């Protein structure tokens, strides 16, 4: 059984392994911003009316 004082150390090590770094966060933000801009540009394009025969 782990000692009571080791719980915080274990949690800190675990968080370091799973939490993204500042650099990873910046890359994620850039990806989100690019996706949002791409979506906005797609919405601005007005669809052409189909040709009626």
PDB file of C-alpha atoms in Angstrom:
ATOM      1  CA  UNK A   1       0.000   0.000   0.000  1.00  0.00           C
ATOM      2  CA  UNK A   2       1.451   3.435  -0.901  1.00  0.00           C
ATOM      3  CA  UNK A   3       2.397   5.858   1.788  1.00  0.00           C
ATOM      4  CA  UNK A   4      -0.033   8.775   2.319  1.00  0.00           C
ATOM      5  CA  UNK A   5       2.615  11.350   1.360  1.00  0.00           C
ATOM      6  CA  UNK A   6       3.292   9.721  -2.017  1.00  0.00           C
ATOM      7  CA  UNK A   7      -0.151  10.417  -3.449  1.00  0.00           C
ATOM      8  CA  UNK A   8       0.675  14.010  -4.398  1.00  0.00           C
ATOM      9  CA  UNK A   9       3.949  12.980  -6.029  1.00  0.00           C
ATOM     10  CA  UNK A  10       2.197  10.270  -8.034  1.00  0.00           C
ATOM     11  CA  UNK A  11      -0.512  12.692  -9.161  1.00  0.00           C
ATOM     12  CA  UNK A  12       2.074  15.302 -10.164  1.00  0.00           C
ATOM     13  CA  UNK A  13       4.010  12.761 -12.242  1.00  0.00           C
ATOM     14  CA  UNK A  14       0.808  11.550 -13.861  1.00  0.00           C
ATOM     15  CA  UNK A  15      -0.310  15.096 -14.723  1.00  0.00           C
ATOM     16  CA  UNK A  16       3.067  15.829 -16.315  1.00  0.00           C
ATOM     17  CA  UNK A  17       2.618  12.782 -18.534  1.00  0.00           C
ATOM     18  CA  UNK A  18      -0.925  13.518 -19.685  1.00  0.00           C
ATOM     19  CA  UNK A  19      -1.234  17.318 -19.649  1.00  0.00           C
ATOM     20  CA  UNK A  20      -0.163  19.077 -22.855  1.00  0.00           C
ATOM     21  CA  UNK A  21       2.853  21.374 -22.735  1.00  0.00           C
ATOM     22  CA  UNK A  22       2.608  25.087 -23.544  1.00  0.00           C
ATOM     23  CA  UNK A  23       4.006  24.346 -27.006  1.00  0.00           C
ATOM     24  CA  UNK A  24       1.406  21.637 -27.604  1.00  0.00           C
ATOM     25  CA  UNK A  25      -1.340  24.004 -26.409  1.00  0.00           C
ATOM     26  CA  UNK A  26      -0.152  26.651 -28.876  1.00  0.00           C
ATOM     27  CA  UNK A  27      -0.243  24.114 -31.715  1.00  0.00           C
ATOM     28  CA  UNK A  28      -3.744  23.025 -30.724  1.00  0.00           C
ATOM     29  CA  UNK A  29      -4.922  26.662 -30.644  1.00  0.00           C
ATOM     30  CA  UNK A  30      -3.420  27.294 -34.098  1.00  0.00           C
ATOM     31  CA  UNK A  31      -5.193  24.236 -35.470  1.00  0.00           C
ATOM     32  CA  UNK A  32      -8.512  25.363 -34.018  1.00  0.00           C
ATOM     33  CA  UNK A  33      -8.077  28.887 -35.401  1.00  0.00           C
ATOM     34  CA  UNK A  34      -7.233  27.541 -38.875  1.00  0.00           C
ATOM     35  CA  UNK A  35     -10.272  25.272 -38.792  1.00  0.00           C
ATOM     36  CA  UNK A  36     -12.527  28.137 -37.712  1.00  0.00           C
ATOM     37  CA  UNK A  37     -11.167  30.393 -40.485  1.00  0.00           C
ATOM     38  CA  UNK A  38     -11.628  27.624 -43.033  1.00  0.00           C
ATOM     39  CA  UNK A  39     -15.221  27.094 -41.904  1.00  0.00           C
ATOM     40  CA  UNK A  40     -15.911  30.841 -42.027  1.00  0.00           C
ATOM     41  CA  UNK A  41     -14.539  31.042 -45.572  1.00  0.00           C
ATOM     42  CA  UNK A  42     -16.725  28.123 -46.655  1.00  0.00           C
ATOM     43  CA  UNK A  43     -19.806  29.822 -45.204  1.00  0.00           C
ATOM     44  CA  UNK A  44     -19.053  33.053 -47.075  1.00  0.00           C
ATOM     45  CA  UNK A  45     -19.131  31.345 -50.452  1.00  0.00           C
ATOM     46  CA  UNK A  46     -22.650  31.691 -51.780  1.00  0.00           C
ATOM     47  CA  UNK A  47     -23.940  28.603 -53.524  1.00  0.00           C
ATOM     48  CA  UNK A  48     -24.891  29.029 -57.154  1.00  0.00           C
ATOM     49  CA  UNK A  49     -28.461  28.469 -58.161  1.00  0.00           C
ATOM     50  CA  UNK A  50     -28.991  25.322 -60.224  1.00  0.00           C
ATOM     51  CA  UNK A  51     -29.771  25.809 -63.902  1.00  0.00           C
ATOM     52  CA  UNK A  52     -33.436  25.285 -64.665  1.00  0.00           C
ATOM     53  CA  UNK A  53     -34.357  23.459 -67.797  1.00  0.00           C
TER      54      UNK A  53
END
